[in-house]
Amino acid sequence: MKSLLSLDELSNEEIMEILNDAQEFKQGSSFQLKDKIVANLFFEPSTRTHYSFNVAEEKLGMKVLNFDPSSSSLAKGESFYDTVKTFASFGIDAVVIRHTKNRYYDELAHISVPIINAGDGTKDHPSQTLLDLMTIYEEFHTFKGLNIAIIGDIRYSRVAHGDIQVMKRLGMNCYTSGPEEYQDAIYPHIHMEEALKEMDVIMMLRVQNERHEEKMSLSNEEYLQQYGLTMEKVYQMKSHAIIMHPAPVNRGVEIADEVVECPQSRIFEQIHNGVFVRESILKRTFTK
Ligand code: CP
């Protein structure tokens, strides 16, 4: 049985195998994991990742424990380690974990149950990266030579950090853009105007206020005008280019309300693909 902590551990071929399996699930694969018990341990809020893992697990016929931190013994001071060790001691078959700490899984190294990382701090979000890749591949049937600009709060984004690492080695050209205070100097920068004209994929990111020590210097209206995606800007994109966003979206901040479901947007297709990618990850956990 295999954990999935980071896509760094996987070769390009293994990533493509997960995407191929996800496509088979989308086409109606009848693969099942009937006797397996999985616990979803989300120590940080989540809608898409938590509940699409839940849907994927149900579709695979698994038995699911959904942990609620607010009504657990965390409130009595129990540690993160002891909470996970407790679930492992129940004899369950896998845990899906999201936590605010980068590489939270290092302290769980001696716990024998397979861990599926559902997002760690600002570092990585492997299942999100896989669903982003699936959505891009469905559109363009290749990764090689595609241009993507990730725009917004890069510094605090596990999606940006995780996606760029893998997209680069699959042959994509990755650029970042947005307010200076949220940029990460390690990535090539592109101005918004150039990104709109040159990119195949424009990925907008939420301003992650909950991770900032200081309040954003711009108002929401200023942010939308300067760095957000409005319909006026969508009209400047290449005719084949698509819009992505890991969501949740802040409508009227990084993306205008009418852009969220415009024809170029794949935001809800990303969410849809999330279920199939997570079925594929669960299959890998028990068959590799
Ligand atoms: N994209 C994403 O991780 O969303 P949630 O925080 O709702 O899971």
XYZ file of C-alpha atoms and ligand atoms in Angstrom:
296
model
C 0.000 0.000 0.000
C 1.339 3.402 -0.960
C 1.127 6.851 0.566
C 0.912 9.921 -1.646
C 2.683 12.754 0.158
C 4.055 14.801 -2.733
C 4.245 14.423 -6.495
C 8.046 14.872 -6.125
C 8.085 11.137 -5.315
C 6.471 10.189 -8.641
C 8.013 9.906 -12.098
C 6.304 11.589 -15.053
C 5.157 8.125 -16.162
C 3.532 7.456 -12.768
C 1.750 10.821 -12.949
C 0.447 9.990 -16.426
C -0.728 6.599 -15.136
C -2.817 8.320 -12.410
C -4.276 10.679 -15.037
C -5.094 7.777 -17.372
C -6.838 5.931 -14.543
C -8.729 9.126 -13.657
C -9.927 9.309 -17.269
C -11.104 5.681 -17.009
C -13.047 6.561 -13.853
C -14.586 9.480 -15.741
C -15.674 7.042 -18.450
C -17.326 4.788 -15.857
C -14.718 2.294 -14.608
C -16.286 -0.223 -12.226
C -13.152 -0.627 -10.063
C -14.075 -1.047 -6.361
C -12.328 -1.018 -2.959
C -15.268 -2.497 -1.082
C -13.809 -3.694 2.230
C -11.472 -0.757 2.813
C -12.008 1.795 5.576
C -10.654 5.322 5.098
C -10.647 8.314 7.459
C -10.732 11.877 6.167
C -8.778 13.955 8.704
C -9.098 17.615 7.786
C -7.396 19.834 10.370
C -8.019 22.875 8.139
C -11.313 23.865 6.453
C -12.073 22.415 3.025
C -15.090 21.957 0.795
C -13.803 20.639 -2.564
C -10.956 18.411 -1.423
C -12.715 16.952 1.611
C -16.033 16.201 -0.017
C -14.700 15.130 -3.405
C -12.498 12.587 -1.585
C -15.698 11.614 0.228
C -17.594 11.188 -3.073
C -14.669 9.261 -4.605
C -14.543 6.933 -1.568
C -18.308 6.334 -1.709
C -18.143 5.611 -5.456
C -15.431 3.033 -4.762
C -17.634 1.381 -2.146
C -15.306 2.248 0.746
C -16.396 2.793 4.336
C -15.680 6.404 5.321
C -14.979 8.126 8.651
C -15.221 11.909 8.433
C -13.314 13.481 11.331
C -14.662 16.748 12.751
C -11.838 18.576 14.598
C -14.246 20.871 16.472
C -15.998 17.953 18.218
C -12.893 15.795 18.683
C -10.461 15.392 21.581
C -8.266 18.050 19.959
C -10.474 20.342 22.062
C -9.077 18.565 25.172
C -5.516 19.194 24.040
C -4.813 15.938 22.167
C -1.962 16.360 19.713
C -2.045 16.004 15.935
C 0.259 12.962 16.170
C -1.898 11.224 18.787
C -5.047 11.910 16.778
C -3.642 10.264 13.648
C -2.072 7.418 15.681
C -5.498 6.813 17.258
C -7.156 6.415 13.848
C -4.338 4.111 12.716
C -4.887 2.043 15.899
C -8.526 1.495 14.903
C -7.113 -0.697 12.122
C -8.369 1.450 9.247
C -6.770 1.106 5.819
C -5.824 4.700 4.875
C -6.036 8.308 6.032
C -6.546 11.439 3.957
C -4.998 14.410 5.776
C -5.012 18.173 5.344
C -3.013 20.291 7.775
C -1.763 23.882 8.015
C 1.840 22.789 8.605
C 4.265 22.249 5.706
C 5.383 18.587 5.594
C 3.131 17.670 8.547
C 3.670 14.063 7.443
C 7.303 14.046 8.632
C 6.138 13.587 12.216
C 3.906 10.685 11.158
C 6.756 8.702 9.574
C 6.438 5.825 12.073
C 2.674 5.477 11.701
C 2.147 2.549 9.373
C -1.211 3.482 7.744
C -0.921 4.943 4.177
C -1.324 8.737 4.102
C -2.865 10.667 1.213
C -1.859 14.314 1.442
C -4.879 16.592 0.917
C -2.772 19.750 1.293
C 0.097 20.726 3.610
C 0.592 24.373 4.582
C 1.855 26.472 1.701
C 3.914 23.648 0.226
C 1.920 21.122 -1.706
C -1.536 19.953 -2.784
C -0.929 16.818 -4.875
C -4.552 15.906 -5.654
C -5.239 19.514 -6.769
C -2.181 19.437 -9.040
C -3.397 16.167 -10.564
C -6.893 17.518 -11.230
C -5.372 20.666 -12.730
C -3.209 18.487 -14.992
C -6.208 16.351 -15.962
C -8.196 19.453 -16.925
C -5.318 20.859 -19.009
C -4.646 17.515 -20.727
C -8.309 17.084 -21.638
C -8.178 20.470 -23.316
C -4.831 20.369 -25.128
C -3.933 16.612 -25.249
C -0.336 17.491 -24.324
C 1.669 19.419 -21.728
C 4.755 20.065 -23.855
C 5.233 23.714 -24.811
C 2.031 24.975 -23.178
C 2.252 28.372 -21.490
C 0.572 28.964 -18.133
C 0.452 32.125 -16.029
C -0.543 31.704 -12.398
C -1.788 35.067 -11.184
C -2.360 36.338 -7.662
C -1.225 35.274 -4.226
C 1.657 32.996 -5.239
C 3.693 33.195 -2.048
C 1.057 31.646 0.203
C -0.314 29.190 -2.351
C 0.374 25.472 -2.045
C -1.388 25.086 -5.415
C 1.100 27.402 -7.170
C 4.120 25.771 -5.533
C 2.922 22.229 -6.209
C 1.635 22.879 -9.741
C 4.693 24.725 -11.029
C 7.097 22.006 -9.876
C 5.267 19.301 -11.790
C 4.128 21.349 -14.783
C 7.741 22.369 -15.500
C 8.979 18.803 -15.624
C 6.081 17.832 -17.881
C 7.295 20.450 -20.366
C 5.077 23.446 -19.621
C 6.367 27.015 -19.441
C 5.225 28.508 -16.124
C 5.040 32.198 -15.270
C 3.625 34.075 -12.307
C 2.039 37.493 -11.944
C 0.169 39.633 -9.442
C 0.874 42.092 -6.637
C 4.525 42.438 -5.653
C 3.739 41.633 -1.999
C 2.470 38.155 -2.974
C 5.103 37.159 -5.526
C 7.810 34.536 -5.123
C 11.028 35.664 -6.818
C 12.047 32.108 -7.758
C 9.494 32.000 -10.614
C 9.683 33.878 -13.973
C 7.425 36.941 -13.810
C 5.043 38.048 -16.574
C 2.943 41.210 -16.767
C -0.809 40.728 -16.866
C -1.171 42.319 -20.342
C 1.432 39.986 -21.838
C -0.037 36.965 -20.028
C -3.469 37.638 -21.507
C -2.060 37.747 -25.047
C 0.457 34.880 -24.846
C -0.819 32.208 -22.448
C -2.740 29.009 -23.155
C -3.844 28.797 -19.528
C -4.595 31.643 -17.140
C -4.869 30.350 -13.587
C -6.208 32.836 -11.054
C -5.510 32.403 -7.341
C -7.477 33.554 -4.323
C -5.988 36.146 -2.007
C -5.455 33.923 1.027
C -6.224 36.453 3.731
C -6.248 33.762 6.429
C -2.520 33.124 5.865
C -1.420 36.785 5.883
C -0.006 38.534 8.905
C -0.916 41.944 7.480
C -4.086 43.085 5.768
C -3.882 43.448 1.958
C -2.826 46.971 0.998
C -5.402 47.187 -1.845
C -9.187 47.336 -1.560
C -11.117 44.517 -3.277
C -12.124 46.920 -6.084
C -8.514 48.049 -6.621
C -7.339 44.435 -6.659
C -9.924 43.462 -9.292
C -9.006 46.383 -11.535
C -5.223 45.913 -11.257
C -4.735 42.149 -10.906
C -8.123 40.497 -11.233
C -9.651 38.865 -14.306
C -12.544 40.869 -15.753
C -14.501 40.146 -18.971
C -12.635 43.033 -20.597
C -9.389 41.133 -19.983
C -10.895 37.771 -21.032
C -11.562 39.285 -24.487
C -7.789 39.883 -24.821
C -6.949 36.187 -24.304
C -6.090 33.818 -27.166
C -9.218 32.278 -28.640
C -8.265 28.756 -27.453
C -7.020 29.828 -23.995
C -8.748 28.624 -20.842
C -9.281 30.046 -17.356
C -8.622 27.964 -14.256
C -8.844 28.577 -10.510
C -8.432 26.023 -7.698
C -11.315 27.687 -5.806
C -12.840 28.759 -3.513
C -13.094 31.952 -5.568
C -13.458 35.419 -4.136
C -15.937 36.785 -6.684
C -15.243 40.445 -7.341
C -11.656 40.284 -6.028
C -9.315 38.095 -8.147
C -12.078 37.204 -10.608
C -15.180 39.087 -11.734
C -18.504 37.418 -11.058
C -19.350 36.966 -14.762
C -15.942 35.375 -15.545
C -16.440 32.443 -13.141
C -18.799 30.613 -15.523
C -17.917 32.260 -18.840
C -17.253 29.932 -21.846
C -13.465 30.032 -21.345
C -13.716 29.034 -17.687
C -12.917 25.451 -16.645
C -13.336 26.139 -12.910
C -16.270 23.782 -12.359
C -14.727 21.181 -14.704
C -11.669 21.196 -12.404
C -13.970 20.448 -9.467
C -15.714 17.708 -11.478
C -12.363 16.133 -12.425
C -11.319 16.220 -8.759
C -13.571 13.248 -8.006
C -12.008 11.046 -10.735
C -8.444 12.009 -9.826
C -9.150 11.142 -6.193
C -10.659 7.784 -7.182
C -7.456 7.163 -9.132
C -5.250 8.129 -6.149
C -7.206 5.772 -3.874
C -6.865 2.965 -6.431
C -3.084 3.531 -6.507
C -2.943 3.426 -2.692
C -4.222 -0.132 -2.609
C -2.930 -1.633 -5.854
C 0.720 -0.487 -6.032
N -9.115 23.804 -4.023
C -9.238 23.422 -2.722
O -8.326 22.838 -2.115
O -10.440 23.761 -2.167
P -10.862 23.394 -0.676
O -9.987 24.184 0.260
O -12.319 23.763 -0.581
O -10.625 21.924 -0.489
